[in-house]
Amino acid sequence: MPPKKRQKTNKSETTKAKPAKKETTTYCRWLMKSEPESRIEKGVDVKFGIEDLKKEPNQTACWDGVRNYQARNFMRDQMKVGQLAFFYHSNCKNPGIAGIIKIVREGYDDHTQFDKKDPHYDQTSSKDKPKWQMVDVQFVRMMKRFISLSELKKIHQEHKGSGKELRNLALFTSARLSVQPVTEEEFDYIISLEEKPEEH
């Protein structure tokens, strides 16, 4: 494509207009993906489903191993103690939302980036200049019924292009992110699905 022509500026202008500041959306609900089925990576089983979280002391664990900058930024800059998140089972036979967790410790350095034996070791990161962060989460409850990816996908398709709740759900617009923002409207709508049977 040919380069765009530059617009002519008004020579009488004495000052340049300042570029508009980027608006950042603040979120207070989340969807966090983890793998509930065994998968060996560098000799280590990276399995961690909601049942594994329930077995942890105080049903609390660090959410380590996130290696995406946008997901890291959400944890570092926007996640706050007390916020709720969906625990999403991914990379498995039946992906979907299994339960609800809450943030109990805000972003801090992810220790796995420094551990050479860990599957998430990052040789480009150092303790002086750490790249990756994690948060601590605590089990709140199981969903009253499992909300499957296929069900959410069907609703998203119905809501897409309308003013309905799941029209912009990040699960489909930013599918690769392991930590995703969820609006309060989306969160409440998904919670409401618990009371309805899944349509087939």
Short mmCIF file of C-alpha atoms in Angstrom, two decimals:
data_model
loop_
_atom_site.label_atom_id
_atom_site.label_comp_id
_atom_site.label_asym_id
_atom_site.label_seq_id
_atom_site.Cartn_x
_atom_site.Cartn_y
_atom_site.Cartn_z
CA MET A 1 0.00 0.00 0.00
CA PRO A 2 1.27 3.54 -0.75
CA PRO A 3 2.18 5.62 2.31
CA LYS A 4 -0.53 7.89 3.65
CA LYS A 5 -0.20 11.55 2.82
CA ARG A 6 0.58 13.76 5.75
CA GLN A 7 -2.13 16.21 6.65
CA LYS A 8 -1.27 19.88 6.25
CA THR A 9 -1.01 21.80 9.49
CA ASN A 10 -2.33 25.27 10.11
CA LYS A 11 0.70 27.60 10.02
CA SER A 12 -1.01 30.05 12.36
CA GLU A 13 -0.88 27.51 15.19
CA THR A 14 1.85 28.41 17.66
CA THR A 15 1.69 25.27 19.83
CA LYS A 16 1.29 21.64 18.96
CA ALA A 17 -1.70 19.85 20.36
CA LYS A 18 -0.74 17.33 23.04
CA PRO A 19 -1.54 13.73 22.15
CA ALA A 20 -4.54 12.38 24.01
CA LYS A 21 -3.65 10.19 26.97
CA LYS A 22 -4.44 6.53 26.60
CA GLU A 23 -7.36 5.55 28.79
CA THR A 24 -6.82 2.37 30.75
CA THR A 25 -9.78 0.34 31.88
CA THR A 26 -9.70 -0.72 35.52
CA TYR A 27 -10.99 -4.22 36.20
CA CYS A 28 -11.99 -5.88 39.46
CA ARG A 29 -12.98 -9.38 38.26
CA TRP A 30 -10.85 -11.99 36.53
CA LEU A 31 -10.65 -15.34 34.79
CA MET A 32 -7.54 -17.39 35.54
CA LYS A 33 -6.61 -20.49 33.56
CA SER A 34 -4.90 -23.59 34.89
CA GLU A 35 -4.52 -27.19 33.73
CA PRO A 36 -6.40 -29.85 35.74
CA GLU A 37 -4.91 -32.81 33.85
CA SER A 38 -1.36 -34.14 34.09
CA ARG A 39 1.15 -32.73 31.62
CA ILE A 40 4.88 -33.25 32.06
CA GLU A 41 7.06 -30.29 31.17
CA LYS A 42 10.83 -30.56 31.68
CA GLY A 43 10.23 -33.56 33.93
CA VAL A 44 7.69 -31.77 36.12
CA ASP A 45 3.91 -32.30 36.19
CA VAL A 46 2.35 -28.85 35.72
CA LYS A 47 -1.14 -30.09 36.63
CA PHE A 48 -3.04 -27.74 38.96
CA GLY A 49 -6.83 -27.93 38.99
CA ILE A 50 -9.28 -26.47 41.45
CA GLU A 51 -9.24 -29.72 43.46
CA ASP A 52 -5.49 -29.27 43.89
CA LEU A 53 -6.04 -25.75 45.22
CA LYS A 54 -8.55 -27.10 47.76
CA LYS A 55 -5.86 -29.46 49.11
CA GLU A 56 -3.38 -26.64 49.77
CA PRO A 57 -2.94 -25.30 53.35
CA ASN A 58 -5.78 -22.81 53.96
CA GLN A 59 -6.85 -23.63 50.39
CA THR A 60 -4.39 -20.94 49.29
CA ALA A 61 -1.59 -21.04 46.69
CA CYS A 62 0.61 -18.76 44.61
CA TRP A 63 -0.42 -18.35 40.97
CA ASP A 64 2.99 -18.81 39.40
CA GLY A 65 4.29 -19.53 35.92
CA VAL A 66 2.57 -16.70 34.01
CA ARG A 67 4.84 -15.79 31.10
CA ASN A 68 2.78 -13.32 29.12
CA TYR A 69 3.46 -9.60 29.60
CA GLN A 70 -0.16 -8.49 29.40
CA ALA A 71 -1.26 -11.15 31.90
CA ARG A 72 1.65 -10.16 34.16
CA ASN A 73 0.65 -6.51 33.96
CA PHE A 74 -2.89 -7.35 35.05
CA MET A 75 -1.54 -9.18 38.11
CA ARG A 76 1.05 -6.52 38.89
CA ASP A 77 -0.98 -3.38 38.28
CA GLN A 78 -4.66 -4.16 38.74
CA MET A 79 -5.25 -7.22 40.90
CA LYS A 80 -6.18 -6.27 44.45
CA VAL A 81 -6.78 -8.26 47.63
CA GLY A 82 -10.41 -9.36 47.87
CA GLN A 83 -11.14 -9.35 44.14
CA LEU A 84 -12.83 -12.46 42.74
CA ALA A 85 -11.82 -14.60 39.78
CA PHE A 86 -13.15 -17.60 37.93
CA PHE A 87 -10.92 -20.68 38.15
CA TYR A 88 -10.91 -21.91 34.56
CA HIS A 89 -9.81 -25.40 33.59
CA SER A 90 -7.86 -25.21 30.32
CA ASN A 91 -5.95 -27.51 27.98
CA CYS A 92 -8.12 -30.47 28.97
CA LYS A 93 -10.91 -32.68 27.62
CA ASN A 94 -13.65 -30.44 28.98
CA PRO A 95 -12.47 -26.84 29.45
CA GLY A 96 -14.57 -24.36 31.37
CA ILE A 97 -15.22 -22.56 34.64
CA ALA A 98 -14.96 -24.86 37.66
CA GLY A 99 -15.16 -22.46 40.59
CA ILE A 100 -14.49 -19.09 42.16
CA ILE A 101 -11.30 -17.93 43.86
CA LYS A 102 -10.21 -14.64 45.41
CA ILE A 103 -6.99 -12.68 45.43
CA VAL A 104 -5.39 -12.76 48.89
CA ARG A 105 -1.96 -11.32 48.09
CA GLU A 106 -1.14 -8.71 45.47
CA GLY A 107 1.59 -8.98 42.84
CA TYR A 108 5.11 -9.97 43.90
CA ASP A 109 8.11 -11.64 42.26
CA ASP A 110 7.45 -15.11 40.86
CA HIS A 111 10.13 -17.37 42.37
CA THR A 112 9.91 -19.91 39.54
CA GLN A 113 11.64 -17.53 37.11
CA PHE A 114 14.90 -17.98 39.09
CA ASP A 115 14.71 -21.78 39.57
CA LYS A 116 16.66 -23.61 36.86
CA LYS A 117 14.80 -26.85 37.66
CA ASP A 118 11.38 -25.26 37.22
CA PRO A 119 9.57 -25.50 33.84
CA HIS A 120 8.97 -21.75 34.01
CA TYR A 121 12.62 -20.78 34.58
CA ASP A 122 13.61 -17.67 32.63
CA GLN A 123 17.36 -17.22 32.11
CA THR A 124 16.80 -13.61 30.99
CA SER A 125 15.38 -12.67 34.39
CA SER A 126 17.43 -11.92 37.50
CA LYS A 127 16.70 -11.13 41.14
CA ASP A 128 18.02 -7.61 40.53
CA LYS A 129 15.73 -7.18 37.52
CA PRO A 130 12.86 -9.67 37.80
CA LYS A 131 10.47 -9.87 34.86
CA TRP A 132 7.60 -11.95 36.18
CA GLN A 133 5.05 -11.58 38.95
CA MET A 134 2.46 -13.73 40.66
CA VAL A 135 -0.38 -13.33 43.14
CA ASP A 136 -1.76 -15.59 45.85
CA VAL A 137 -5.28 -16.96 45.46
CA GLN A 138 -7.68 -18.73 47.81
CA PHE A 139 -10.51 -21.13 47.05
CA VAL A 140 -13.96 -19.61 47.58
CA ARG A 141 -16.38 -22.18 46.20
CA MET A 142 -17.13 -24.56 43.37
CA MET A 143 -19.58 -23.45 40.73
CA LYS A 144 -23.03 -24.90 41.35
CA ARG A 145 -22.56 -26.49 37.96
CA PHE A 146 -19.57 -26.56 35.61
CA ILE A 147 -19.84 -23.79 32.99
CA SER A 148 -18.26 -25.29 29.88
CA LEU A 149 -16.32 -23.50 27.18
CA SER A 150 -18.80 -24.77 24.58
CA GLU A 151 -21.69 -23.19 26.48
CA LEU A 152 -19.85 -19.87 26.83
CA LYS A 153 -18.89 -19.96 23.15
CA LYS A 154 -22.52 -20.45 22.13
CA ILE A 155 -23.68 -17.53 24.30
CA HIS A 156 -20.85 -15.33 23.04
CA GLN A 157 -21.91 -15.98 19.44
CA GLU A 158 -25.51 -15.04 20.34
CA HIS A 159 -24.39 -11.86 22.15
CA LYS A 160 -21.78 -10.81 19.59
CA GLY A 161 -22.67 -7.60 17.75
CA SER A 162 -25.40 -6.78 20.27
CA GLY A 163 -25.52 -4.93 23.55
CA LYS A 164 -25.69 -8.16 25.53
CA GLU A 165 -23.43 -9.18 28.40
CA LEU A 166 -20.89 -11.58 26.86
CA ARG A 167 -20.42 -9.77 23.53
CA ASN A 168 -16.79 -8.82 24.32
CA LEU A 169 -15.78 -11.62 26.67
CA ALA A 170 -11.95 -11.78 26.72
CA LEU A 171 -12.10 -15.59 26.66
CA PHE A 172 -12.83 -15.19 22.94
CA THR A 173 -11.31 -11.80 22.09
CA SER A 174 -7.99 -12.50 23.90
CA ALA A 175 -8.16 -16.28 23.97
CA ARG A 176 -4.45 -16.95 24.55
CA LEU A 177 -4.22 -14.95 27.79
CA SER A 178 -4.00 -17.15 30.90
CA VAL A 179 -5.09 -14.25 33.13
CA GLN A 180 -7.99 -12.29 31.69
CA PRO A 181 -10.09 -9.35 32.83
CA VAL A 182 -13.82 -9.87 33.30
CA THR A 183 -16.26 -6.98 33.67
CA GLU A 184 -18.74 -7.01 36.56
CA GLU A 185 -21.54 -7.35 34.01
CA GLU A 186 -19.88 -10.43 32.48
CA PHE A 187 -19.07 -11.91 35.89
CA ASP A 188 -22.65 -11.52 37.18
CA TYR A 189 -24.11 -12.94 33.98
CA ILE A 190 -21.91 -16.04 34.15
CA ILE A 191 -22.86 -16.52 37.81
CA SER A 192 -26.53 -16.39 36.76
CA LEU A 193 -25.94 -19.37 34.45
CA GLU A 194 -25.47 -21.59 37.51
CA GLU A 195 -29.21 -21.50 38.11
CA LYS A 196 -30.07 -22.52 34.55
CA PRO A 197 -29.60 -25.93 32.92
CA GLU A 198 -27.07 -25.98 30.10
CA GLU A 199 -28.71 -25.85 26.69
CA HIS A 200 -27.64 -28.57 24.25
#
